[in-house]
PDB file of C-alpha atoms in Angstrom:
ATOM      1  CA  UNK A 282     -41.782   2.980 -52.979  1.00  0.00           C
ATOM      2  CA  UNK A 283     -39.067   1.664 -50.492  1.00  0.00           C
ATOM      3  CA  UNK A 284     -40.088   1.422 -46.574  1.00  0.00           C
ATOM      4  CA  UNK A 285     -37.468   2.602 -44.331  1.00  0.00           C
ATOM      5  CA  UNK A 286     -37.662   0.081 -40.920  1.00  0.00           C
ATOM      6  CA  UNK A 287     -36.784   2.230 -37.992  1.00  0.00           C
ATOM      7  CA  UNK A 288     -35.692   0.386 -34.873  1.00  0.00           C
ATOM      8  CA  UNK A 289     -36.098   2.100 -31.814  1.00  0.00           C
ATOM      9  CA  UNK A 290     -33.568   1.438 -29.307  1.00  0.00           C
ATOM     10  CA  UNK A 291     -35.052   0.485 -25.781  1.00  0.00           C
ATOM     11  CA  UNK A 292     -34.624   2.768 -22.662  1.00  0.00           C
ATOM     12  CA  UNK A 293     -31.191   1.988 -21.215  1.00  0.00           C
ATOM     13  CA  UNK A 294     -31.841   0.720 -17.531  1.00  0.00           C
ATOM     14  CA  UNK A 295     -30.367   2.481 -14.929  1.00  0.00           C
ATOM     15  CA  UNK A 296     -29.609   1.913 -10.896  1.00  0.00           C
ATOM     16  CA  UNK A 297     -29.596   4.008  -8.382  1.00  0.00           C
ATOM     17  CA  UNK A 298     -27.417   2.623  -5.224  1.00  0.00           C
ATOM     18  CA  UNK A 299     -27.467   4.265  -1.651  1.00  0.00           C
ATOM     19  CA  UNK A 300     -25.362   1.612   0.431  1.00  0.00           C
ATOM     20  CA  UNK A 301     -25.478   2.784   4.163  1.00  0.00           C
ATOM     21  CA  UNK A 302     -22.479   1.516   6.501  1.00  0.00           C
ATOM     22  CA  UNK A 303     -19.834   1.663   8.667  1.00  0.00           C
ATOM     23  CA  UNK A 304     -16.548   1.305   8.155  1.00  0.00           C
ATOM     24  CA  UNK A 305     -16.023  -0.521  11.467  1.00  0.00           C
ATOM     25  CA  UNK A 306     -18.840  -3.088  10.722  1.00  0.00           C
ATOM     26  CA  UNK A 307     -18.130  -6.046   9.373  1.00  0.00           C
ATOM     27  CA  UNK A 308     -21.383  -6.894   7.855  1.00  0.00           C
ATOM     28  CA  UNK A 309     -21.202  -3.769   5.848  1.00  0.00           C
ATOM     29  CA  UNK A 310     -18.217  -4.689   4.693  1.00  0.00           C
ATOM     30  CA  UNK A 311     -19.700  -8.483   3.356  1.00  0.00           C
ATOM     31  CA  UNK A 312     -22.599  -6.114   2.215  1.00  0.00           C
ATOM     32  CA  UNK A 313     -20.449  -4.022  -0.006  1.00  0.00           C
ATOM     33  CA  UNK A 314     -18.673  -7.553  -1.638  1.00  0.00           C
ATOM     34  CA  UNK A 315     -21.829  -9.241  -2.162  1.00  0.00           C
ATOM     35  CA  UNK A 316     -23.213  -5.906  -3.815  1.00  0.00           C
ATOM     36  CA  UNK A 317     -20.695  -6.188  -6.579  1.00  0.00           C
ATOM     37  CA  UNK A 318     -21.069  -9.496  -7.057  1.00  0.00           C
ATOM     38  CA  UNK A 319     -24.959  -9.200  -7.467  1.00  0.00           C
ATOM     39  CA  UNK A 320     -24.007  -6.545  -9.194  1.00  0.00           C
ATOM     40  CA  UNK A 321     -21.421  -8.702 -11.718  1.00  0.00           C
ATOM     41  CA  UNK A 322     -24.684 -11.242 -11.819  1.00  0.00           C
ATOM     42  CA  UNK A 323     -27.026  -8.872 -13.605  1.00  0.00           C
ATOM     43  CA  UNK A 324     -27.730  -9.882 -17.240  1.00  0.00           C
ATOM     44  CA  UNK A 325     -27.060  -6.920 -20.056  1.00  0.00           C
ATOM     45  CA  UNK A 326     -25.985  -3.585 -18.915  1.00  0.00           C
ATOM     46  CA  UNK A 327     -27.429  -0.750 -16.549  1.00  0.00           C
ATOM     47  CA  UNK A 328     -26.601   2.734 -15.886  1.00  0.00           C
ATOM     48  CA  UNK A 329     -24.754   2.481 -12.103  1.00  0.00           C
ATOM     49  CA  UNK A 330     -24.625   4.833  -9.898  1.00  0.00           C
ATOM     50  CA  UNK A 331     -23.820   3.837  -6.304  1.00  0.00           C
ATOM     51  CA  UNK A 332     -23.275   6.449  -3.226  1.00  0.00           C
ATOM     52  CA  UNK A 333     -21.643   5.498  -0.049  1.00  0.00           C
ATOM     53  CA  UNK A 334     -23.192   6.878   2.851  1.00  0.00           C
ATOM     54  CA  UNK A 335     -21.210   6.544   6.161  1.00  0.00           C
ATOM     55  CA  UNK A 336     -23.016   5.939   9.689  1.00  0.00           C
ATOM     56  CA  UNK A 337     -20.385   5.840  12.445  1.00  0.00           C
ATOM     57  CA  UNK A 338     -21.025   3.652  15.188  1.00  0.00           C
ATOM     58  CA  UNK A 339     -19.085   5.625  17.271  1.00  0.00           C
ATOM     59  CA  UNK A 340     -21.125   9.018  16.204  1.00  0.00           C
ATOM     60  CA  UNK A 341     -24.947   7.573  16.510  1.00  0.00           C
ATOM     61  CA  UNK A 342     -24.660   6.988  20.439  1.00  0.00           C
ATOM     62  CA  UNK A 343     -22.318   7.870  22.940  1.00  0.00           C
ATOM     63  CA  UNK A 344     -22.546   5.181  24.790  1.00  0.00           C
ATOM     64  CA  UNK A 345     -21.195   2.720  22.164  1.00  0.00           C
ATOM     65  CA  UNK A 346     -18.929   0.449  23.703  1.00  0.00           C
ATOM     66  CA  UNK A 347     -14.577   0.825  22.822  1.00  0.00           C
ATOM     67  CA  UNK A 348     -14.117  -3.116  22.591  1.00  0.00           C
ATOM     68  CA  UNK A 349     -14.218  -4.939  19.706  1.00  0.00           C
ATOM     69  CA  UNK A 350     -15.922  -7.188  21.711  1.00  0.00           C
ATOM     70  CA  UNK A 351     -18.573  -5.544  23.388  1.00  0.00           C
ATOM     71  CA  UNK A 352     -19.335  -3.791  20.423  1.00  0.00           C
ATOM     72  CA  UNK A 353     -20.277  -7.060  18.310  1.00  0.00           C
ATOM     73  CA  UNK A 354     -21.489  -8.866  20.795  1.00  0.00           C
ATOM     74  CA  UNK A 355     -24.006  -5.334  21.374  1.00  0.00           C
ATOM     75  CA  UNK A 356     -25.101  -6.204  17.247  1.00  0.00           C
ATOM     76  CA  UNK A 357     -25.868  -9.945  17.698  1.00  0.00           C
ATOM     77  CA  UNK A 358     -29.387 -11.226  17.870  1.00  0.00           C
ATOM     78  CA  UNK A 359     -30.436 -11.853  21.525  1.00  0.00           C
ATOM     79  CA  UNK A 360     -29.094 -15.548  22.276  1.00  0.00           C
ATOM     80  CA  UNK A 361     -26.533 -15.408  19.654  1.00  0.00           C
ATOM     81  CA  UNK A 362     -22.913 -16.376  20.864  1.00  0.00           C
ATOM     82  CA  UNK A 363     -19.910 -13.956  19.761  1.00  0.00           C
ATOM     83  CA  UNK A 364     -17.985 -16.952  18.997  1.00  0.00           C
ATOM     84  CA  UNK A 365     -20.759 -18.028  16.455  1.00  0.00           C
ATOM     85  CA  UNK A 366     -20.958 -14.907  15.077  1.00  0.00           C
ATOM     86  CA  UNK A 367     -17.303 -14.495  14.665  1.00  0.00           C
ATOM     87  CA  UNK A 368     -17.332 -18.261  13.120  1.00  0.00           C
ATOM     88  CA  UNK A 369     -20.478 -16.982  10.843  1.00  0.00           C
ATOM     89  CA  UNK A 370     -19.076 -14.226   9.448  1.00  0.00           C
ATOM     90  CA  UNK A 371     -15.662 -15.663   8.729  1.00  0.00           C
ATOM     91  CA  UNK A 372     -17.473 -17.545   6.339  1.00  0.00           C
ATOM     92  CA  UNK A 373     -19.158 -15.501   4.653  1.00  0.00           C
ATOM     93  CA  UNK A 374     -16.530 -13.296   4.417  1.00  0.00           C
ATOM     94  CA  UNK A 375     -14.373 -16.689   2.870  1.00  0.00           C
ATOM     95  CA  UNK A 376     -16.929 -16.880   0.207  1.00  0.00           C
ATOM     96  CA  UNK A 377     -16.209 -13.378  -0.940  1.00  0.00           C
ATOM     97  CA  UNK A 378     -13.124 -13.253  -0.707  1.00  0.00           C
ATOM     98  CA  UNK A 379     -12.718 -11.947   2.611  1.00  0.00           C
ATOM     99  CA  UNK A 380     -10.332 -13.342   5.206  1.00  0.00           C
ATOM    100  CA  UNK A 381     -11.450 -11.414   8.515  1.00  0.00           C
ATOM    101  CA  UNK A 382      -8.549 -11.133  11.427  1.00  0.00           C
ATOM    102  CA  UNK A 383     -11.371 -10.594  14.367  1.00  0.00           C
ATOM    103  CA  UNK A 384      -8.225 -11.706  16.678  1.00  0.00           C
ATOM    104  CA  UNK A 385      -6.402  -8.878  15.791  1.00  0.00           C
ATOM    105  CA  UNK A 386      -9.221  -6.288  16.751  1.00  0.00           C
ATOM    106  CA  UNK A 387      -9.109  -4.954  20.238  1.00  0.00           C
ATOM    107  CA  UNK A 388     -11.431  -1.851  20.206  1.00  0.00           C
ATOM    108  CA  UNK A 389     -13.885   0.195  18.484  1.00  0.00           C
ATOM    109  CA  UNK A 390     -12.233   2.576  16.005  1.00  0.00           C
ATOM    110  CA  UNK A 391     -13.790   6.053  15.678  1.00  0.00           C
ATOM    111  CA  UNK A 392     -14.080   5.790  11.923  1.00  0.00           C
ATOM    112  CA  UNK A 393     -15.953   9.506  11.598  1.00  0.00           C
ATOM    113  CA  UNK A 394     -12.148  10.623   9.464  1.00  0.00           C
ATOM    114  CA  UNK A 395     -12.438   7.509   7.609  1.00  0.00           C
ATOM    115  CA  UNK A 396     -15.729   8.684   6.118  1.00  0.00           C
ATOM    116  CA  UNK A 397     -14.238  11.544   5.508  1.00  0.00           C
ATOM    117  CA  UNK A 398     -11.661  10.306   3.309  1.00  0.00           C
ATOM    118  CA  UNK A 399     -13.945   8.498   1.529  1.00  0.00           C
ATOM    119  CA  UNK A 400     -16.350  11.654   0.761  1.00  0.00           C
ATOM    120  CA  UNK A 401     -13.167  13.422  -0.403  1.00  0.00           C
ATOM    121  CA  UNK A 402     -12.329  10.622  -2.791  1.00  0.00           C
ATOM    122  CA  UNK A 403     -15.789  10.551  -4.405  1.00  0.00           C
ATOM    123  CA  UNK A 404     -14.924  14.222  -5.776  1.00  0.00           C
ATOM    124  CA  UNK A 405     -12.931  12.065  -8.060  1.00  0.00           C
ATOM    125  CA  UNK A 406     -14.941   9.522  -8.544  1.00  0.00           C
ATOM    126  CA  UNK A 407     -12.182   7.019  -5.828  1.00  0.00           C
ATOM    127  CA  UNK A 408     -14.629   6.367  -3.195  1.00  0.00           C
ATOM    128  CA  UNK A 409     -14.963   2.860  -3.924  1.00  0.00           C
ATOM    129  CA  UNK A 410     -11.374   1.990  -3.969  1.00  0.00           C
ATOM    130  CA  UNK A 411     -10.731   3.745  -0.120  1.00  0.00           C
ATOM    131  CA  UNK A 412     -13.574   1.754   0.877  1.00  0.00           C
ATOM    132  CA  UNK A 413     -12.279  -1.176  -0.035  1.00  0.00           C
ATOM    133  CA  UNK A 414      -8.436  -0.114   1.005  1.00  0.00           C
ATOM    134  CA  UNK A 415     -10.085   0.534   4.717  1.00  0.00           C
ATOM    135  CA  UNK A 416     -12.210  -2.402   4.797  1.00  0.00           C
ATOM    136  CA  UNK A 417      -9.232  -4.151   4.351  1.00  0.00           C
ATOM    137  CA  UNK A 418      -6.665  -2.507   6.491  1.00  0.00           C
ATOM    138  CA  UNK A 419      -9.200  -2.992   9.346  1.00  0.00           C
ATOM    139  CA  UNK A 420     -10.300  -6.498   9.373  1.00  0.00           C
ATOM    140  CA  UNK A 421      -7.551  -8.068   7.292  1.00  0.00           C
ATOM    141  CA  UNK A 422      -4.324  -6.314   8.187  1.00  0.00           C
ATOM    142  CA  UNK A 423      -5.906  -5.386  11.871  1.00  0.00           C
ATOM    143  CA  UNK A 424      -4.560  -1.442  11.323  1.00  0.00           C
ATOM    144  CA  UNK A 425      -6.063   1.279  13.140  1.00  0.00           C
ATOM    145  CA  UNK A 426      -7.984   3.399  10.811  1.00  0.00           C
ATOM    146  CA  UNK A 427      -9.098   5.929  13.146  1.00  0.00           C
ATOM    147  CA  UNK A 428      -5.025   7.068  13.349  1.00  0.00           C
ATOM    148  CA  UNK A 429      -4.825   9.938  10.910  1.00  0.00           C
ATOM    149  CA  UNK A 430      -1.402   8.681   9.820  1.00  0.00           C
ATOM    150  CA  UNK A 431      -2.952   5.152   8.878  1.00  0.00           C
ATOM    151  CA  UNK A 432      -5.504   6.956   6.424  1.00  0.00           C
ATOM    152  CA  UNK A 433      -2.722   9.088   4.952  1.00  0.00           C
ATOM    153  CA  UNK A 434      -0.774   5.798   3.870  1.00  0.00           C
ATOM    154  CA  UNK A 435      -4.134   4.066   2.492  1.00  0.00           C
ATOM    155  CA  UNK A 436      -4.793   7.391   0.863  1.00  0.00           C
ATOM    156  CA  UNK A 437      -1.206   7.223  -0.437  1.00  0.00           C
ATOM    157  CA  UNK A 438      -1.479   3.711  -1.436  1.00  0.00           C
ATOM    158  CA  UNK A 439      -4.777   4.199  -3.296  1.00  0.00           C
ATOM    159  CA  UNK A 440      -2.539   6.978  -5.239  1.00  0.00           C
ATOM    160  CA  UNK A 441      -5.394   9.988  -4.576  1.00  0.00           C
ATOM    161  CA  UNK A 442      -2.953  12.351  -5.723  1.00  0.00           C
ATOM    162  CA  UNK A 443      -1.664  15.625  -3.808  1.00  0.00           C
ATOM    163  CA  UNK A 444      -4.954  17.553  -4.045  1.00  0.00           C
ATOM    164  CA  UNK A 445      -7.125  15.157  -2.044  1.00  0.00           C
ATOM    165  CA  UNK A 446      -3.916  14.396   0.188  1.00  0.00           C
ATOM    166  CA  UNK A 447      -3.866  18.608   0.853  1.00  0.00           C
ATOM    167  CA  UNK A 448      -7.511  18.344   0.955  1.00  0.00           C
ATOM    168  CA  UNK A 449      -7.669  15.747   3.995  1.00  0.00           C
ATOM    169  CA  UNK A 450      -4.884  17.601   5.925  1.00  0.00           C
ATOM    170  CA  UNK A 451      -7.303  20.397   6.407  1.00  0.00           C
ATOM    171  CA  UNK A 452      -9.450  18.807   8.945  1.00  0.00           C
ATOM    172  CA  UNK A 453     -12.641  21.213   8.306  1.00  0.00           C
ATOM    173  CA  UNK A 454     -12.400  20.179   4.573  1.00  0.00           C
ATOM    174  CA  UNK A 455     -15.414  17.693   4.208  1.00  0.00           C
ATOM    175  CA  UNK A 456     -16.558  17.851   7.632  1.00  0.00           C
ATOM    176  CA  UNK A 457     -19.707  19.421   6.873  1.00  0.00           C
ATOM    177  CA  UNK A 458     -20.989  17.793   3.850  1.00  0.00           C
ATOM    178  CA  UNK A 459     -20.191  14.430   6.014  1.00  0.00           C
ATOM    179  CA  UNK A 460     -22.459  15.649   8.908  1.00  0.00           C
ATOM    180  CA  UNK A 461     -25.276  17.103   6.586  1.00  0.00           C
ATOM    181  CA  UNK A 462     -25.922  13.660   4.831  1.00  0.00           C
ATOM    182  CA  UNK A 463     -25.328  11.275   7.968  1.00  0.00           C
ATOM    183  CA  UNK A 464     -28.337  13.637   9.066  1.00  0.00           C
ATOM    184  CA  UNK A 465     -30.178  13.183   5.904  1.00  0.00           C
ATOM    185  CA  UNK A 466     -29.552   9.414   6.050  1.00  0.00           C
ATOM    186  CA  UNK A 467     -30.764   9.303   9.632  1.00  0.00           C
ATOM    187  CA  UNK A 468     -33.724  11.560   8.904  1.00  0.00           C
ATOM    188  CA  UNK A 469     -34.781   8.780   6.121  1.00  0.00           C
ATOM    189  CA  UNK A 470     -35.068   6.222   9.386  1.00  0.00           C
ATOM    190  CA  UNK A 471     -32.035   4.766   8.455  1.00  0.00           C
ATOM    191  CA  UNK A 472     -31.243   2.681  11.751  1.00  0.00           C
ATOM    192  CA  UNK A 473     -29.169  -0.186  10.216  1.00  0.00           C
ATOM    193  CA  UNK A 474     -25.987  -0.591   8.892  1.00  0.00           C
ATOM    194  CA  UNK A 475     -25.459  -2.259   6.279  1.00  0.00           C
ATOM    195  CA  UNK A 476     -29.164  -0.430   4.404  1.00  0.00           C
ATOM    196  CA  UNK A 477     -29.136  -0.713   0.421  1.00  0.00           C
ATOM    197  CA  UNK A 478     -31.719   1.412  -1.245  1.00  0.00           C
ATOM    198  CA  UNK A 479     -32.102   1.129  -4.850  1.00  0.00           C
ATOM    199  CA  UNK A 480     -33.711   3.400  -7.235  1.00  0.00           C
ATOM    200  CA  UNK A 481     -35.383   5.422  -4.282  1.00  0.00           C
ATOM    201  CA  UNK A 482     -37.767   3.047  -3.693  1.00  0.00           C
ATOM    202  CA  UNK A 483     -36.356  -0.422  -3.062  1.00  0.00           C
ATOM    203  CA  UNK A 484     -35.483  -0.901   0.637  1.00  0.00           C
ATOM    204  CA  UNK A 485     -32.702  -3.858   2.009  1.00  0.00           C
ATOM    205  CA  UNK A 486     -32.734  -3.468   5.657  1.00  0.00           C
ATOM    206  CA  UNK A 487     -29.518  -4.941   7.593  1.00  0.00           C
ATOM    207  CA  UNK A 488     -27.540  -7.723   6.553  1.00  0.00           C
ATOM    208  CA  UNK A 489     -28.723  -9.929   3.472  1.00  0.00           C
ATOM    209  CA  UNK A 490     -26.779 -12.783   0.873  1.00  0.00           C
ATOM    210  CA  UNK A 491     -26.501 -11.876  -2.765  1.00  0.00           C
ATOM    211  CA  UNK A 492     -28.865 -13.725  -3.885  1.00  0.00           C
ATOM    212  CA  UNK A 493     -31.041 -11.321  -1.816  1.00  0.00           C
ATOM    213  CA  UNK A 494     -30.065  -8.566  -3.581  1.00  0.00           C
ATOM    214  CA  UNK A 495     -30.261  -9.957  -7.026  1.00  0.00           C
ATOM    215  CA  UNK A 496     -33.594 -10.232  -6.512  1.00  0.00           C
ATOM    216  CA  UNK A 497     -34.313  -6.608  -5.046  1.00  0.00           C
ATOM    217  CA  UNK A 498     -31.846  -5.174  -7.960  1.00  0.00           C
ATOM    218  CA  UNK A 499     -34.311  -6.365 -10.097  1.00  0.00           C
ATOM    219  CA  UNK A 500     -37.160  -5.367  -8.472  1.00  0.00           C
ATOM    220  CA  UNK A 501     -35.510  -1.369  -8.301  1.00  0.00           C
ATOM    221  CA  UNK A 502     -35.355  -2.592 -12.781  1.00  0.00           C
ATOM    222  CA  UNK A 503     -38.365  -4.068 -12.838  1.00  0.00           C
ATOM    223  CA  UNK A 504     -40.969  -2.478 -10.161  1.00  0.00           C
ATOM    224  CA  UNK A 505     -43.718  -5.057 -11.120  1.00  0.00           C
ATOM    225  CA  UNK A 506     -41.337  -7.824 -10.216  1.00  0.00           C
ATOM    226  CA  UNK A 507     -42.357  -8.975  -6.998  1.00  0.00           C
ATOM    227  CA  UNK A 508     -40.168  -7.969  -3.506  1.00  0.00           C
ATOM    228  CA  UNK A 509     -37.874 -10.328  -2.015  1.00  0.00           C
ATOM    229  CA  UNK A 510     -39.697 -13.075   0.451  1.00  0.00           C
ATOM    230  CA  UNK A 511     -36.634 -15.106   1.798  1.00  0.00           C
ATOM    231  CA  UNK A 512     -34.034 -12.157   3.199  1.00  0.00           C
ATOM    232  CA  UNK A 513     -30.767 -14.411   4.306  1.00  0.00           C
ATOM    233  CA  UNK A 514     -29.385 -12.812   7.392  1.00  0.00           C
ATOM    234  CA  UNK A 515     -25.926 -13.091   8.366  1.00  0.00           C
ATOM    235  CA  UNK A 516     -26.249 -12.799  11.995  1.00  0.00           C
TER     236      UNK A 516
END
């Protein structure tokens, strides 16, 4: 009598991403980098699925101050200089690729349209690459993102296509969905950007390296792993 062997395949792993940020903050833009290449670290293959969630500075308090300035030097640890800062983030951003223009920067952009732009492109699954584009036009190429026209050419250059173009030129389109889940995200007692939350139930508070999250991606993988001790912040 021949025995048949069956081999059972093991349970795909999957990952569950929430990033939380601004698209005006620089550490959420050395968050998003250092995501993907934590991300590009992982051994074998998982099931990805990462959602942007946008927290506008300028939206979460009205008193947020229009310079560049004021407003980074209003994030920095109490006794922290903006120079250092400014020095400590250049090179981190170096490191991943990032060559930040902080002398171009003069104020604060409202980036609340910017967010929108980026919900509308995750209807077709582009939301990563307008991230990116705005990331970029901001703090490399020093363009003001919260000018409609500026979004309209990174929209054009990410090549959305004319329904998401059509789509943004109706300024109610999105608007809603955008407020509903900053208020969901707030309602979690989200009060830092950059936040990562994997899987539901893996927190990353603020700022951290990728080595950081390597080790909380596989704890949202493995829940018996044990949680990250040494959290590297950036500022």
């Amino acid at each position: 009598m021949d025995t048949q062997l069956l081999k059972i395949a093991p349970r795909p792993l999957a990952l569950e991403l929430d990033l939380f940020g601004d698209l005006a903050c620089p550490w959420s833009f050395i968050a998003k980098r250092s995501l993907e290449r934590a991300l590009n670290s992982l051994y074998g293959s998982a099931e990805r699925l990462l959602r942007w969630h946008g927290l506008p500075a300028s939206s979460s308090n009205s008193k947020t101050p229009t310079s560049w300035n004021e407003y980074l030097a209003s994030q920095l640890a109490k006794g922290t200089m903006l120079s250092q800062a400014q020095r400590g983030l250049e090179t981190a951003g170096h490191e991943l690729g990032i060559a930040f223009a902080f002398e171009r920067l003069e104020v604060l952009p409202d980036t609340r349209e910017a967010h929108r732009l980026v919900r509308l492109a995750s209807q077709i699954g582009r939301q990563g690459d307008v991230i990116e584009a705005v990331f970029s036009a901001f703090f490399e190429q020093g363009r003001d993102i919260a000018r409609h026209e500026v979004l309209v050419e990174l929209a054009d250059e990410c090549h959305l296509g004319a329904e998401i173009q059509v789509a943004f030129a109706d300024e109610s389109s999105g608007r809603d969905a955008l407020a509903s889940d900053e208020k969901r995200s707030r309602g979690l007692g989200i009060a830092a950007v950059p936040s990562l939350l994997i899987n539901g139930r893996v927190l990353v508070p603020g700022p951290a390296d990728v080595s950081t999250y390597v080790q909380a991606l596989g704890q949202g993988l493995f829940p018996e792993m044990p949680a990250p001790k040494d959290k590297r912040r950036l500022h």
